[in-house]
PDB file of C-alpha atoms in Angstrom:
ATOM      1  CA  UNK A   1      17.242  -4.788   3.461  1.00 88.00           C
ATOM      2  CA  UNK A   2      19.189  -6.653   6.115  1.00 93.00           C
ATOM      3  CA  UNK A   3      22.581  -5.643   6.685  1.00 94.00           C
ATOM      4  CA  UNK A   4      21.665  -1.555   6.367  1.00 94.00           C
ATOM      5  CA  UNK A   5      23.414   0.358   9.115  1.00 96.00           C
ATOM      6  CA  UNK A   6      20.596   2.924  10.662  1.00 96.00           C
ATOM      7  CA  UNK A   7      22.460   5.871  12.218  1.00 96.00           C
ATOM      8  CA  UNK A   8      20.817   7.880  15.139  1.00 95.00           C
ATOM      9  CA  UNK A   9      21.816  10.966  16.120  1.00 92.00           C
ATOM     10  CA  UNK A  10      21.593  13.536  18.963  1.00 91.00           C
ATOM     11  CA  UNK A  11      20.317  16.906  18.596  1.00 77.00           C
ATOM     12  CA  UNK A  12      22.150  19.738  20.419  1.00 73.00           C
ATOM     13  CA  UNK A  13      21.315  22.618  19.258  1.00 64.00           C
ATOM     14  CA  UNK A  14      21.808  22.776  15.297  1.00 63.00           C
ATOM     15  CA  UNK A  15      24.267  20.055  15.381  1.00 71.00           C
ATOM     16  CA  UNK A  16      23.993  16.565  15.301  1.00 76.00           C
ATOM     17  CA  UNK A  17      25.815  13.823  17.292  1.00 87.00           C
ATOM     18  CA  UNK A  18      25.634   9.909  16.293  1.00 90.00           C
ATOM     19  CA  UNK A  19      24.899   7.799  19.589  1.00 92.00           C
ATOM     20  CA  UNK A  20      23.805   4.712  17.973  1.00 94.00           C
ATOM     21  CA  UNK A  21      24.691   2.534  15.159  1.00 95.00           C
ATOM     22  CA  UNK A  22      22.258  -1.023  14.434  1.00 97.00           C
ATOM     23  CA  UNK A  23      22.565  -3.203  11.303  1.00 97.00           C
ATOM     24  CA  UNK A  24      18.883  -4.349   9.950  1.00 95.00           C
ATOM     25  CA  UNK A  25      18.810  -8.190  10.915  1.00 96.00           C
ATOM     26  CA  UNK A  26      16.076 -10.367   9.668  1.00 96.00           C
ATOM     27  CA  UNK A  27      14.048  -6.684   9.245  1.00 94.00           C
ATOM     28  CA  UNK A  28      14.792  -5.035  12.441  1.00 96.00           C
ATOM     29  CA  UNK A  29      16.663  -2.425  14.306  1.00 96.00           C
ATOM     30  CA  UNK A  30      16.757  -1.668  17.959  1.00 96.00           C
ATOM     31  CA  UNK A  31      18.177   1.296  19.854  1.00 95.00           C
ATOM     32  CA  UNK A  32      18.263   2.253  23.760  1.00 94.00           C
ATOM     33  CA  UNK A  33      18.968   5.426  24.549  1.00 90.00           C
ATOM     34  CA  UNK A  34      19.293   7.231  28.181  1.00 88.00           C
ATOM     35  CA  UNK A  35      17.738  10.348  27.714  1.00 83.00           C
ATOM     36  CA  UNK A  36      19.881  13.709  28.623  1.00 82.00           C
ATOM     37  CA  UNK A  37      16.483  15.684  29.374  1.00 85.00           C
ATOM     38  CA  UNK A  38      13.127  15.486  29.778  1.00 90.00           C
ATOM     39  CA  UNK A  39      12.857  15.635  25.975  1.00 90.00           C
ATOM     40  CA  UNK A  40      15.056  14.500  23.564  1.00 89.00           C
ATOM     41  CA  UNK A  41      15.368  15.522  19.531  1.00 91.00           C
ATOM     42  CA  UNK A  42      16.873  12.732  17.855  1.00 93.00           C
ATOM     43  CA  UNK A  43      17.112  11.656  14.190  1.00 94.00           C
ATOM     44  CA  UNK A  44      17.195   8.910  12.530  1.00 95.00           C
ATOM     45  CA  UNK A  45      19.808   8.241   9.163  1.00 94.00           C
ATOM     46  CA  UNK A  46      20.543   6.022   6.526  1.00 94.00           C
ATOM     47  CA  UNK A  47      23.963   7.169   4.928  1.00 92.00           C
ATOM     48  CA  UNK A  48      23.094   4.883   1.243  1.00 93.00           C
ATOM     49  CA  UNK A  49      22.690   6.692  -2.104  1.00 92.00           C
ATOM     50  CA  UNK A  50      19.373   4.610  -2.469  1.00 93.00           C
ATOM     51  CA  UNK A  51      18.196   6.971   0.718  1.00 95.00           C
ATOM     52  CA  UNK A  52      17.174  10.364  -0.053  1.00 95.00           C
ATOM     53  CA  UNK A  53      19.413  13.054   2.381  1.00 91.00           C
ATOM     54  CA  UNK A  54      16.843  13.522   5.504  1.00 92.00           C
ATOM     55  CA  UNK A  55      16.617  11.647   8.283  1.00 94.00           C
ATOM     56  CA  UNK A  56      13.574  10.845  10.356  1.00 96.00           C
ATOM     57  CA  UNK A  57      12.849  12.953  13.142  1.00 95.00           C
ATOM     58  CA  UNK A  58      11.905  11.257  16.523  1.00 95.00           C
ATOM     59  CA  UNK A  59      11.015  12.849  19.929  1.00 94.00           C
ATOM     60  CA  UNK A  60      12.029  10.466  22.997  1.00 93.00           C
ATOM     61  CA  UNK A  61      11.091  11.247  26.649  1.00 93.00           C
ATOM     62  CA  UNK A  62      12.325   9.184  29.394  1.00 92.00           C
ATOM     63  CA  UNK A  63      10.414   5.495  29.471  1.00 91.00           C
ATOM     64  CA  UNK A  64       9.010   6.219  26.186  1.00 92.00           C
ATOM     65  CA  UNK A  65       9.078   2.810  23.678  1.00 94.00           C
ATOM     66  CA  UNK A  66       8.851   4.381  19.908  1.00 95.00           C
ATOM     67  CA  UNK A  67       7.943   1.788  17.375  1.00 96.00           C
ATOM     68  CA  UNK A  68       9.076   2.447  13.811  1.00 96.00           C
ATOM     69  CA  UNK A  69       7.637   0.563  10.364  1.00 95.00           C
ATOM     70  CA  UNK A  70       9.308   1.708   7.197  1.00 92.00           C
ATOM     71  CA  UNK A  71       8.302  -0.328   4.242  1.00 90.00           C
ATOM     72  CA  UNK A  72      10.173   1.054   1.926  1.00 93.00           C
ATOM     73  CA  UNK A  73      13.204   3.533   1.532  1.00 94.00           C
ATOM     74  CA  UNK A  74      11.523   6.725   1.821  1.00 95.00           C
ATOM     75  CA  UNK A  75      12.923   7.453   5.354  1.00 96.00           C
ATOM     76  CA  UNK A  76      11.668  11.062   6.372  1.00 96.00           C
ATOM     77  CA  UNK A  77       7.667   9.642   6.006  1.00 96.00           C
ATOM     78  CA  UNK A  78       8.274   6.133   7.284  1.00 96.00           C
ATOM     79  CA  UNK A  79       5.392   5.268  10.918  1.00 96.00           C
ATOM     80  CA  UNK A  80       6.371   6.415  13.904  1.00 97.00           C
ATOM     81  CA  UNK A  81       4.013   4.718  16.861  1.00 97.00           C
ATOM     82  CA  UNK A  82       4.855   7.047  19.861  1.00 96.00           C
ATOM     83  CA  UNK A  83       3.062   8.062  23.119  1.00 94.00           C
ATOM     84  CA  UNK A  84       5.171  11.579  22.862  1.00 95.00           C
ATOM     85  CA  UNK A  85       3.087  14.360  22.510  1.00 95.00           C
ATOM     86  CA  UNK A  86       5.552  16.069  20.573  1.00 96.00           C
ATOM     87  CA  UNK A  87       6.486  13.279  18.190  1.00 97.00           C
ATOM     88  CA  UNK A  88       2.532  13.750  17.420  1.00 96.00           C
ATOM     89  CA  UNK A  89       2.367  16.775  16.653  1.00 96.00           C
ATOM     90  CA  UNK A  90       5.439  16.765  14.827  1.00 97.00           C
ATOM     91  CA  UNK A  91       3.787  14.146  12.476  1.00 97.00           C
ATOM     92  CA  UNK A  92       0.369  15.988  12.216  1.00 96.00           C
ATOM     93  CA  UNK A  93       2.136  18.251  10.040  1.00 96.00           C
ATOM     94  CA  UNK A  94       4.466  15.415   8.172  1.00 95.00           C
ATOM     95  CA  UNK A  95       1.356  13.041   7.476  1.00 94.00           C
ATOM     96  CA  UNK A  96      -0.775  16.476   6.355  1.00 95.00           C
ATOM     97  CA  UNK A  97       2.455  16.825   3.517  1.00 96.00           C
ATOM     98  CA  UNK A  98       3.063  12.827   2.926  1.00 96.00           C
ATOM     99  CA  UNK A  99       2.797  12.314  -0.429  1.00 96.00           C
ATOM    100  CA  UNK A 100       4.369  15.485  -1.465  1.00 97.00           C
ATOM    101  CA  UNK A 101       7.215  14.486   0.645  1.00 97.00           C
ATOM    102  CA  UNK A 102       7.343  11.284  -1.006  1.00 96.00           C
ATOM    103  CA  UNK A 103       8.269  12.921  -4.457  1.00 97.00           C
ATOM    104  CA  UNK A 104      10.604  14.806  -2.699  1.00 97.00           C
ATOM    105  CA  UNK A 105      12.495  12.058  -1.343  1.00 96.00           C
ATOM    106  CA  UNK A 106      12.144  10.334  -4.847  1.00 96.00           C
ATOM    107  CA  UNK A 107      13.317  13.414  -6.139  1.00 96.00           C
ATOM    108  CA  UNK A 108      16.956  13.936  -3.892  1.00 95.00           C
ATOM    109  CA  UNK A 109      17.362   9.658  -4.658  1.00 95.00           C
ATOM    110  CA  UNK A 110      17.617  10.477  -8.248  1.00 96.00           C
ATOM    111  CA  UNK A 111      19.766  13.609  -7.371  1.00 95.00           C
ATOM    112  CA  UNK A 112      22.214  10.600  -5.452  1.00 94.00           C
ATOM    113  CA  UNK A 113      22.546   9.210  -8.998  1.00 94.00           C
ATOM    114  CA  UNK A 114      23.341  12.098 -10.392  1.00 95.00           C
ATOM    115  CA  UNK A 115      26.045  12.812  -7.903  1.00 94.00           C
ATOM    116  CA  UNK A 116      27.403   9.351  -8.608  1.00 93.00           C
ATOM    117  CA  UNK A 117      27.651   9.857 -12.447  1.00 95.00           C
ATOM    118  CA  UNK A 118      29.503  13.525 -11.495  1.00 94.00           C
ATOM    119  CA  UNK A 119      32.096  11.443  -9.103  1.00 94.00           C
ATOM    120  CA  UNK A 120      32.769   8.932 -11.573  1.00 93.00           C
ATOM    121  CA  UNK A 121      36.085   8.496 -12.854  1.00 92.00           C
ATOM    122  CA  UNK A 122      35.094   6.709 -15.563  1.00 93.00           C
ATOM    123  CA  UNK A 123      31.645   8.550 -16.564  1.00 92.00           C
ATOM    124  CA  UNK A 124      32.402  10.735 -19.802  1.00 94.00           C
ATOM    125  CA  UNK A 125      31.625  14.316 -19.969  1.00 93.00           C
ATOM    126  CA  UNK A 126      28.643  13.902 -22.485  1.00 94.00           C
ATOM    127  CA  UNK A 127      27.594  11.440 -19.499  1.00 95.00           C
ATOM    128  CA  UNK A 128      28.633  14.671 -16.855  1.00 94.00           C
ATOM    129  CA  UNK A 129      26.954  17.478 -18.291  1.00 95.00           C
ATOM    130  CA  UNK A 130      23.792  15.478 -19.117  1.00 96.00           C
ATOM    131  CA  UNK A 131      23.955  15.077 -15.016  1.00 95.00           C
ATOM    132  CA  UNK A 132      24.365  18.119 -14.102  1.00 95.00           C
ATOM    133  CA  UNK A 133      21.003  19.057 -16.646  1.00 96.00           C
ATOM    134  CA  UNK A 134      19.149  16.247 -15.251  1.00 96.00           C
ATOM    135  CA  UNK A 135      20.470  17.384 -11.511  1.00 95.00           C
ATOM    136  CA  UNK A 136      19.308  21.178 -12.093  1.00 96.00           C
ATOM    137  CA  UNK A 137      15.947  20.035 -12.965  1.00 97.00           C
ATOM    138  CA  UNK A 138      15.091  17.571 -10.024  1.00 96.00           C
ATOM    139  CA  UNK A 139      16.253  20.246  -8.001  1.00 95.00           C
ATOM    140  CA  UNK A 140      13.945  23.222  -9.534  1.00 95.00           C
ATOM    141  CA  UNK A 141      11.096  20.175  -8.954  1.00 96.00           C
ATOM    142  CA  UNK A 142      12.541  19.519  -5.597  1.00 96.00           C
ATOM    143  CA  UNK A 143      11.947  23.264  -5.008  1.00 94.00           C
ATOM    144  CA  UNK A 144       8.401  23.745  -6.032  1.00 95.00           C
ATOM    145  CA  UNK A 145       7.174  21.272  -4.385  1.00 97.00           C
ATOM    146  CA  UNK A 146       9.270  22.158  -0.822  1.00 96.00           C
ATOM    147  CA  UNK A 147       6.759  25.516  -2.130  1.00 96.00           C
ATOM    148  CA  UNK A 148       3.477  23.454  -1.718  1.00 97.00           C
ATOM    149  CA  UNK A 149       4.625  21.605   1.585  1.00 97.00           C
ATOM    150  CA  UNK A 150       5.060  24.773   3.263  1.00 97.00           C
ATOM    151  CA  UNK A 151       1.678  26.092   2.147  1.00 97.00           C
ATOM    152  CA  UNK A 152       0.089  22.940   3.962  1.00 97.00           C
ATOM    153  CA  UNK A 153       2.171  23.223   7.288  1.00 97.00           C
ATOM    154  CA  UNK A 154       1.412  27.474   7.175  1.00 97.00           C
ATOM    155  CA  UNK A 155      -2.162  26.272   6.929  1.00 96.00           C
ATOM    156  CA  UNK A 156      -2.414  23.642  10.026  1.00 96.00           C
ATOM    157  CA  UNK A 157      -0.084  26.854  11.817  1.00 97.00           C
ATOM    158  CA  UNK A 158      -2.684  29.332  11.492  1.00 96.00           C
ATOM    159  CA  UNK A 159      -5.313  27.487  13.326  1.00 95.00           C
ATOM    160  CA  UNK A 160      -2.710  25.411  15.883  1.00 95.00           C
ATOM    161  CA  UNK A 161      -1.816  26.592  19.453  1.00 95.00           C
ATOM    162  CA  UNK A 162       2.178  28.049  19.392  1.00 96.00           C
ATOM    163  CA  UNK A 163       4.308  25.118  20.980  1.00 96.00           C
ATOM    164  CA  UNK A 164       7.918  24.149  20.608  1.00 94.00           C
ATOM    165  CA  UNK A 165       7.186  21.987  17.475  1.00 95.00           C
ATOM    166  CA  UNK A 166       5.136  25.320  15.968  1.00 97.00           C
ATOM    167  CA  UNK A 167       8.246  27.444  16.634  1.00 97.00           C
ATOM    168  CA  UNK A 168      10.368  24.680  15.222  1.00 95.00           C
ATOM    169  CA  UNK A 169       8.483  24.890  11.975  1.00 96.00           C
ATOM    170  CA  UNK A 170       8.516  28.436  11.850  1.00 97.00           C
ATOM    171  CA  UNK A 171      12.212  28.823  12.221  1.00 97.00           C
ATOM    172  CA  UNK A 172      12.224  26.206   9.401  1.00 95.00           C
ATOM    173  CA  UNK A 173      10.047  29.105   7.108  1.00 97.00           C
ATOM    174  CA  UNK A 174      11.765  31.741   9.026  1.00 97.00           C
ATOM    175  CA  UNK A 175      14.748  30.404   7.545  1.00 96.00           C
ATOM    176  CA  UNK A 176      13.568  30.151   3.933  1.00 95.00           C
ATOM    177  CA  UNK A 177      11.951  34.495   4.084  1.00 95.00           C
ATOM    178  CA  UNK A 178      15.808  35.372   4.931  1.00 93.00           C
ATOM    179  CA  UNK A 179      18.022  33.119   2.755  1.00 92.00           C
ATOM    180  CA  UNK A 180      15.330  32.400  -0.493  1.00 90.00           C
ATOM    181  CA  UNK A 181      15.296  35.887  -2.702  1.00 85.00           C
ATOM    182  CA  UNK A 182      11.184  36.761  -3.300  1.00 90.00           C
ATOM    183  CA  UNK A 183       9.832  33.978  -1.027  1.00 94.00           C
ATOM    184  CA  UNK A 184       6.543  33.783  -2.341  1.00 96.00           C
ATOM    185  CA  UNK A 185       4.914  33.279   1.495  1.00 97.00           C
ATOM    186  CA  UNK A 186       6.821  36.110   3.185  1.00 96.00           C
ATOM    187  CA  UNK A 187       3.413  37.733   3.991  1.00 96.00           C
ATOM    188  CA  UNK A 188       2.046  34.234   5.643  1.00 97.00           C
ATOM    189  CA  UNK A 189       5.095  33.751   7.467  1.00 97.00           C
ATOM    190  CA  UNK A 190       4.442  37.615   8.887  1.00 97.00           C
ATOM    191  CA  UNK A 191       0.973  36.869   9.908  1.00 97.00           C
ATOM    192  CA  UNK A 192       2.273  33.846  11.659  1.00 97.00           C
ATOM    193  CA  UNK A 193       4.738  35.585  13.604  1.00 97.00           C
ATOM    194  CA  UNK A 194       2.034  38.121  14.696  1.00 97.00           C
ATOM    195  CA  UNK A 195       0.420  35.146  16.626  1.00 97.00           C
ATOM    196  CA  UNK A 196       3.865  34.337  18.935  1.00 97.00           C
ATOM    197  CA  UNK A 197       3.457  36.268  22.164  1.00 96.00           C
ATOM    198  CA  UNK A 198       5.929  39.362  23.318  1.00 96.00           C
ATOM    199  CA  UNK A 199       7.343  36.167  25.642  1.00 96.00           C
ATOM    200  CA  UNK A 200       7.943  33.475  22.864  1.00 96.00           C
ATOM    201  CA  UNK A 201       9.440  36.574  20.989  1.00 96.00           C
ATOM    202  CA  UNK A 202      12.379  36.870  23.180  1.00 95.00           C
ATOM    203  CA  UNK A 203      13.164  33.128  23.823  1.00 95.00           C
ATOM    204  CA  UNK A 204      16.053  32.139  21.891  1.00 93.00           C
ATOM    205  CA  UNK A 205      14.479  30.566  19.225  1.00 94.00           C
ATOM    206  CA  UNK A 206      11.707  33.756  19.088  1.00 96.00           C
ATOM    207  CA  UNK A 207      15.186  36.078  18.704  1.00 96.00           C
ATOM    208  CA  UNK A 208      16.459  33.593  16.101  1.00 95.00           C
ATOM    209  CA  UNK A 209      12.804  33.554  14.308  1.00 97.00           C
ATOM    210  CA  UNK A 210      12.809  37.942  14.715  1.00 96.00           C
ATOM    211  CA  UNK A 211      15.889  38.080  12.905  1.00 95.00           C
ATOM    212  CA  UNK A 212      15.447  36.148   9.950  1.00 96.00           C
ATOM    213  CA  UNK A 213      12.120  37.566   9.308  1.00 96.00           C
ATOM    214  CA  UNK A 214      13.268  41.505  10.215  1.00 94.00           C
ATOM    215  CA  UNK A 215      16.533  40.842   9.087  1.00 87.00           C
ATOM    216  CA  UNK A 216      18.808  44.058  10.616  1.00 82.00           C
ATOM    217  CA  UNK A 217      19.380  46.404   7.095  1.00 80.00           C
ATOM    218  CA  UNK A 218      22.951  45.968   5.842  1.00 80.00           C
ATOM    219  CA  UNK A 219      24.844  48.564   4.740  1.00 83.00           C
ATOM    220  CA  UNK A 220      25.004  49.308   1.316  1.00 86.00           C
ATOM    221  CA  UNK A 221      28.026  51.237  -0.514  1.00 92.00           C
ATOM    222  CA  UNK A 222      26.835  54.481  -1.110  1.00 93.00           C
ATOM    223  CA  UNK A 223      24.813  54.894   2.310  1.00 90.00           C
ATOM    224  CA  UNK A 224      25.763  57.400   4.473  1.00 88.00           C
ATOM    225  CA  UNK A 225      27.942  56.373   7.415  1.00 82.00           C
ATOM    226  CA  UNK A 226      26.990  56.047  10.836  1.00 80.00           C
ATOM    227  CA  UNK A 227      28.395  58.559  13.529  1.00 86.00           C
ATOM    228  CA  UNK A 228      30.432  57.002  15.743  1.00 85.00           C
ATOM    229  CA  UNK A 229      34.298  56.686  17.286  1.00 88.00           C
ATOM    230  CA  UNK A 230      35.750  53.473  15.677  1.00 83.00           C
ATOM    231  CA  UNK A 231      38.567  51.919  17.187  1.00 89.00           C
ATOM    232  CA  UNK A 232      42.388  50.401  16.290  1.00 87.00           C
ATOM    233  CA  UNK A 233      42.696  46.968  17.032  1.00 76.00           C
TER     234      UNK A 233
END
């Protein structure tokens, strides 16, 4: 709708920085941006409870012209036209997911209006605590089907050549074997790690990838204690 504020954002690292702001006039946005490197991560937000909470992801090299069409308000899957190689790839494994990620997004802008029912100051607690019911279930149905989205993108990983996008996406399952008790696709994510070289093993995000899926052991209470001189501060 015209007079929507779309946000873009910087990557650096794991955290974002906005470096544009454009309100939708008569159905479009523009944005010029001076690339800081020979390839930039940038994302692309709509802060609006009628979003869902993702943000498209865009690749920008210097000269490139990236051409977005979003028809509707499911950002994360709206066309990206781009000569970036990376922005290609990227979407190979977006487009492969697309109508799973549709629900999703359907799913987290009904979670919105369950947040706004939980904020109101004038919503009664019958109202709240049929919310927070409602809210628990689009998230367990949020959750299964994040499930069969990574099954697709392990899929198109086992037969794709390891790039920067691939080790993207496998920090992204990387992520969900350390943090996600039982992760049903530990053993794929293994067998997809076995395929990174000794050299994409130490790069940063190969050290970062190593330790969420061999995760050093913590000690437990009860485990016998280490031999060593500890120190006063």
């Amino acid at each position: 709708k015209d007079g929507l504020v779309i946000n873009l954002f910087r990557l650096d690292g794991r955290v974002g920085t906005t470096i544009g702001r454009d309100t939708i006039e008569n159905g479009k946005f523009h944005f010029k941006v001076k690339p800081e490197k020979d390839l930039d991560q940038l994302d692309l937000f709509v802060n609006s409870v009628e979003f869902p909470s993702m943000s498209r992801k865009l690749y920008a090299k210097p000269n490139a012209r990236i051409q977005l069409i979003g028809k509707d308000n499911m950002i994360y899957t709206w066309t990206v036209k781009s000569n970036v190689d990376e922005q290609q790839e990227f979407d190979r494994y977006l487009y492969a997911a697309k109508d799973l990620l549709t629900k999703d997004q359907q799913l987290q802008i009904a979670v919105n209006a369950c947040w706004g029912v939980l904020d109101s100051s004038t919503a009664t607690s019958e109202e709240k605590e049929a919310a927070k019911e409602k809210m628990k279930d689009l998230q367990d149905r949020s959750s299964d089907i994040q499930l069969k989205i990574f099954e697709k993108e392990i899929t198109l990983m086992k037969g794709l050549p390891v790039t920067s996008v691939w080790l993207e996406k496998m920090y992204g399952l990387s992520n969900s074997v350390r943090y996600y008790q039982d992760f049903p696709l530990t053993d794929d994510v293994k067998t997809l790690y076995a395929r990174m070289s000794d050299e994409e093993k130490q790069s940063e995000m190969g050290q970062l990838i190593t330790a969420n899926v061999f995760p050093v052991k913590v000690v437990q209470i009860g485990d016998d204690m280490a031999d060593a001189d500890l120190y006063d501060l």
